[in-house]
XYZ file of C-alpha atoms in Angstrom:
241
model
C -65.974 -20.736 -66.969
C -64.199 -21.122 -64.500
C -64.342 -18.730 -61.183
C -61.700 -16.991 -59.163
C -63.731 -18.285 -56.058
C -63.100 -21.504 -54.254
C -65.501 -22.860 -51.089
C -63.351 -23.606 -47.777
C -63.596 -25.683 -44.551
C -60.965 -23.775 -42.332
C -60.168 -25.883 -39.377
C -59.241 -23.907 -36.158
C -55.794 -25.505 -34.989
C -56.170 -24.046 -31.486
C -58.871 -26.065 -30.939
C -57.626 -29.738 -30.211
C -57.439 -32.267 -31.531
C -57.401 -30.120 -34.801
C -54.180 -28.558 -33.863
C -52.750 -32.194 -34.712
C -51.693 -32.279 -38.760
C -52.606 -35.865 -39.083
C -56.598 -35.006 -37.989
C -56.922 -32.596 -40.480
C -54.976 -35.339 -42.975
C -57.950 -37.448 -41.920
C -60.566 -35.166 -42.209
C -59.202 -34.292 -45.831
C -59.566 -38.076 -46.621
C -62.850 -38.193 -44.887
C -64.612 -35.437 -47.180
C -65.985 -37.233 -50.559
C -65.241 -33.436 -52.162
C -65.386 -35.643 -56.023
C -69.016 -36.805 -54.731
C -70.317 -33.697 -53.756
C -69.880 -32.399 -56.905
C -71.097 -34.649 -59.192
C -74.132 -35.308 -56.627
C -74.991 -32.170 -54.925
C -74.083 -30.118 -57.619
C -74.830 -31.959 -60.399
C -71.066 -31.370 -61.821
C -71.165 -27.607 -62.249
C -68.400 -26.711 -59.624
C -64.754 -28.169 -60.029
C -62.111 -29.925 -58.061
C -59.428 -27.524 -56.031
C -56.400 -29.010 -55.298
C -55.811 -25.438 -53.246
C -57.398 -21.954 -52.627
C -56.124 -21.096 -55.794
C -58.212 -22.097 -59.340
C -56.629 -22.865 -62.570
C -57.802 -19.043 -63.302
C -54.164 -17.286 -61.323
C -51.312 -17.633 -63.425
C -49.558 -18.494 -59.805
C -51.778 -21.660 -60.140
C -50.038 -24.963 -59.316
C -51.171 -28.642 -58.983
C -47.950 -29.655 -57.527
C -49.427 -29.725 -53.790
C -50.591 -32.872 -51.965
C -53.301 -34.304 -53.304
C -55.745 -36.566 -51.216
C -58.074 -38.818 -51.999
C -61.484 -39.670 -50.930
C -60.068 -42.729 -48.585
C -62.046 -43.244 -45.384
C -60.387 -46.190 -44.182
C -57.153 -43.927 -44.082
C -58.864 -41.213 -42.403
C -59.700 -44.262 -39.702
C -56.072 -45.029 -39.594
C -54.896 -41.207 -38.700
C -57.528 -40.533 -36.090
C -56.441 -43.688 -34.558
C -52.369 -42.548 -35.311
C -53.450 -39.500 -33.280
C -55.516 -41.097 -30.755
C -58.593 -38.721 -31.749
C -60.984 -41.367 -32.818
C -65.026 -40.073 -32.095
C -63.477 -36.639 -30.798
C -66.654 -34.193 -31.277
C -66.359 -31.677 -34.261
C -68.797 -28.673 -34.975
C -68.961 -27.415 -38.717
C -70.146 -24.170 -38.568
C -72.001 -22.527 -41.509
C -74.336 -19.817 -42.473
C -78.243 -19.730 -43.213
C -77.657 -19.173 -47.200
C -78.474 -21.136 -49.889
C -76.233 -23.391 -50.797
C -74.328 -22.895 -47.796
C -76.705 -24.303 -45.338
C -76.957 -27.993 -47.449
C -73.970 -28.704 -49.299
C -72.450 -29.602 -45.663
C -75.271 -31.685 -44.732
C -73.195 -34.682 -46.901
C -69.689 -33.704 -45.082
C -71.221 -33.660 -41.854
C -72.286 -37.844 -42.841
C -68.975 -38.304 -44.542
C -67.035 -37.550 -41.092
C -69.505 -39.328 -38.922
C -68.917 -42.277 -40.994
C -65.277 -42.349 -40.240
C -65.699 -42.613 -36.282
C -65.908 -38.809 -35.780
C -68.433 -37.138 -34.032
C -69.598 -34.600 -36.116
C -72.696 -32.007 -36.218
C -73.538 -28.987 -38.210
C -74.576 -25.731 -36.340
C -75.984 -23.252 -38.851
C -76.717 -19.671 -38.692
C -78.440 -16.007 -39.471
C -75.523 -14.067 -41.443
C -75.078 -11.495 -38.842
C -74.681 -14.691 -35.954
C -72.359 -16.530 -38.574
C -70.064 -13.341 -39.216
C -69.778 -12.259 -35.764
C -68.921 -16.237 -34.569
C -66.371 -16.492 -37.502
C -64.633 -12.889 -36.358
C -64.520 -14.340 -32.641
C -61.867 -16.852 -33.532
C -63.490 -19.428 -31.467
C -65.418 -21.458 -33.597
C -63.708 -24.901 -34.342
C -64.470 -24.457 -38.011
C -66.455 -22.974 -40.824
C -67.254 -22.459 -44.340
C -64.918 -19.561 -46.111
C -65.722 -18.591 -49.394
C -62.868 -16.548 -51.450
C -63.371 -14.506 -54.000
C -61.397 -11.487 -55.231
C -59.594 -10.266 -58.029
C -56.574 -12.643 -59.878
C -54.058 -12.066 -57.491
C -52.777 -14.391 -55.611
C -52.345 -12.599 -52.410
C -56.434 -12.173 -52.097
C -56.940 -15.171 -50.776
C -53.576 -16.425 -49.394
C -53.375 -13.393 -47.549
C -56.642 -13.446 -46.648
C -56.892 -16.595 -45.280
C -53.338 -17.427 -44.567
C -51.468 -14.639 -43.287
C -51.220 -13.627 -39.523
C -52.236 -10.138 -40.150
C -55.735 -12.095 -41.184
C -55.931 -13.613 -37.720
C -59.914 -13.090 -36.519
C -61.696 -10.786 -37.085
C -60.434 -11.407 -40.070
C -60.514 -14.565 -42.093
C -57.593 -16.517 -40.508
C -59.573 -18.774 -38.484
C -57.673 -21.674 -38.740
C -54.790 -19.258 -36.557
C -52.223 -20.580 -39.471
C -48.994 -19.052 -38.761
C -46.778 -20.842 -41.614
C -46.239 -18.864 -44.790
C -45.528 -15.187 -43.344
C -42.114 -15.268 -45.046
C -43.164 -17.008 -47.937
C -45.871 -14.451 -48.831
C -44.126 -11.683 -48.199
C -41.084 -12.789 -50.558
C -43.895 -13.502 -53.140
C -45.443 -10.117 -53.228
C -42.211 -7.937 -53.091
C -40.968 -10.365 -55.885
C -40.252 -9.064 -59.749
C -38.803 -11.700 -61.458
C -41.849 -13.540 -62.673
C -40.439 -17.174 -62.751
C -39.091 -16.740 -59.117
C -42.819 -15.503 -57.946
C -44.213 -18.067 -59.250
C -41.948 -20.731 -57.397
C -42.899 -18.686 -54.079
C -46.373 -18.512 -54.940
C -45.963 -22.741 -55.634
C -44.433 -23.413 -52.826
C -47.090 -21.371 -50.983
C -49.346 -24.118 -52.063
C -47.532 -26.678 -51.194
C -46.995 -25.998 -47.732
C -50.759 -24.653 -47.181
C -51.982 -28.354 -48.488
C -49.083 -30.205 -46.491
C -50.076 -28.450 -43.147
C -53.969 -28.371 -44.617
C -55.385 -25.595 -42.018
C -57.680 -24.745 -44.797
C -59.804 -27.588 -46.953
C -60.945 -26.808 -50.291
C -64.389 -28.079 -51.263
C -64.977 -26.605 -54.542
C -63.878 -24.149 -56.785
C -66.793 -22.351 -58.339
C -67.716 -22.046 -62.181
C -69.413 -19.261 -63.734
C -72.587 -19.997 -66.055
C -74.324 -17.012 -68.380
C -77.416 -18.167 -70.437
C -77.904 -16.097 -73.661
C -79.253 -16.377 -76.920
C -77.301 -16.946 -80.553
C -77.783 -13.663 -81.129
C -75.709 -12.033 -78.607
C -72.253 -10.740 -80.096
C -69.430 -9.692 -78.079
C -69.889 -11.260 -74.395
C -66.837 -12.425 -72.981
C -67.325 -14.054 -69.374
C -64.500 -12.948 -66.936
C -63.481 -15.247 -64.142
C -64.899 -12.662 -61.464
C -68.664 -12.541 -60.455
C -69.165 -9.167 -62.941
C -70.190 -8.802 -66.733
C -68.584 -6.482 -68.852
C -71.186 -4.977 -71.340
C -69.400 -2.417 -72.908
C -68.732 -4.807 -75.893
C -71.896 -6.662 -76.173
C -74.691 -6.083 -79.062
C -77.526 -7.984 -80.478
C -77.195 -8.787 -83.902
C -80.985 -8.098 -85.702
């Protein structure tokens, strides 16, 4: 099933050249995301077209969409005048966390820029993210299905470091707060859409992945119904004899 939770790079725009749109555009094309899941993980994590899975009823696929297209990541760096500019992708020491980049890290170099991954203890990697100063890093997402979670969370100024702002985005304030204080269902959902379309025009935030959820059990088990949250409910479960 899939999982609330989507993977992130958030790119820190007040660290140049990243503050230019068309080097994150590039870096977007750079990233073989389709490749790294049907290699690395072996097809068991899905395409996100935003922070937001298919599991929010906010969802929306009308956003920009990019393709894996390194020769047009070679033409923006070169628009921008940012060609072999050095770029740190900063992760932490957890399984999958510390490999899955290993592949993006190659993907960028490939495309002219100078890229290296710095990776490190937990404790290291949370206090560097809360800093604000790092130039980017993995973000995982996860939360309850509402949309605000992670938009807020990684979108919203209030979120600035130490919280999960990074990236120092400052264009959806309005947008997010018209969202949450609005009622009428098919206007919310416009916001919300529009929310996403912005986020993936300005792209402050990549998404890698979206996460799926897998539960093993027998024939026998009666009554399991996997949520799209990391939690079981086992109130309703039984074993038939």
């Amino acid at each position: 099933r899939e999982a609330n939770n989507t993977v992130n790079l958030v790119l820190n725009t007040t660290i140049e050249p990243l503050g230019d749109v068309r080097v994150r555009k590039a870096i977007m094309h750079a990233l073989n995301r389709k490749g790294l899941i049907d290699g690395f993980f072996k097809g068991t994590k899905a395409e996100a077209y935003s922070v937001l899975t298919g599991t929010f009823q906010e969802y929306s696929e009308d956003v920009p969409k990019y393709d894996y297209d390194p020769d047009k990541a070679r033409a923006l760096l070169a628009e921008a005048g940012a060609e072999g500019f050095k770029f740190e992708l900063v992760t932490v020491a957890l399984n999958p966390y510390d490999k899955f980049p290993v592949p993006m890290v190659d993907d960028l170099n490939a495309v002219g820029i100078n890229a290296k991954m710095t990776v490190l203890e937990r404790g290291a990697y949370v206090q560097a993210r809360a800093s604000g100063r790092v130039p980017s890093c993995i973000t995982a997402v996860v939360g309850p299905p509402d949309p605000d979670s992670p938009l807020v969370t990684l979108f919203s100024t209030a979120s600035f470091p130490p919280g999960l702002n990074t990236s120092h985005y400052e264009g959806v304030d309005d947008l997010l707060a018209a969202a949450s204080a609005e009622q009428d269902m098919e206007a919310r959902n416009a916001l919300y859409a529009e929310i996403l379309r912005k986020t993936m025009e300005d792209v402050p935030v990549i998404p890698i992945f979206a996460d799926r959820l897998f539960m093993a059990h027998s024939d026998r088990v009666e009554g399991l119904v996997q949520n799209s949250l990391f939690t079981v409910n086992t109130y309703s479960v039984s074993l038939e004899a």
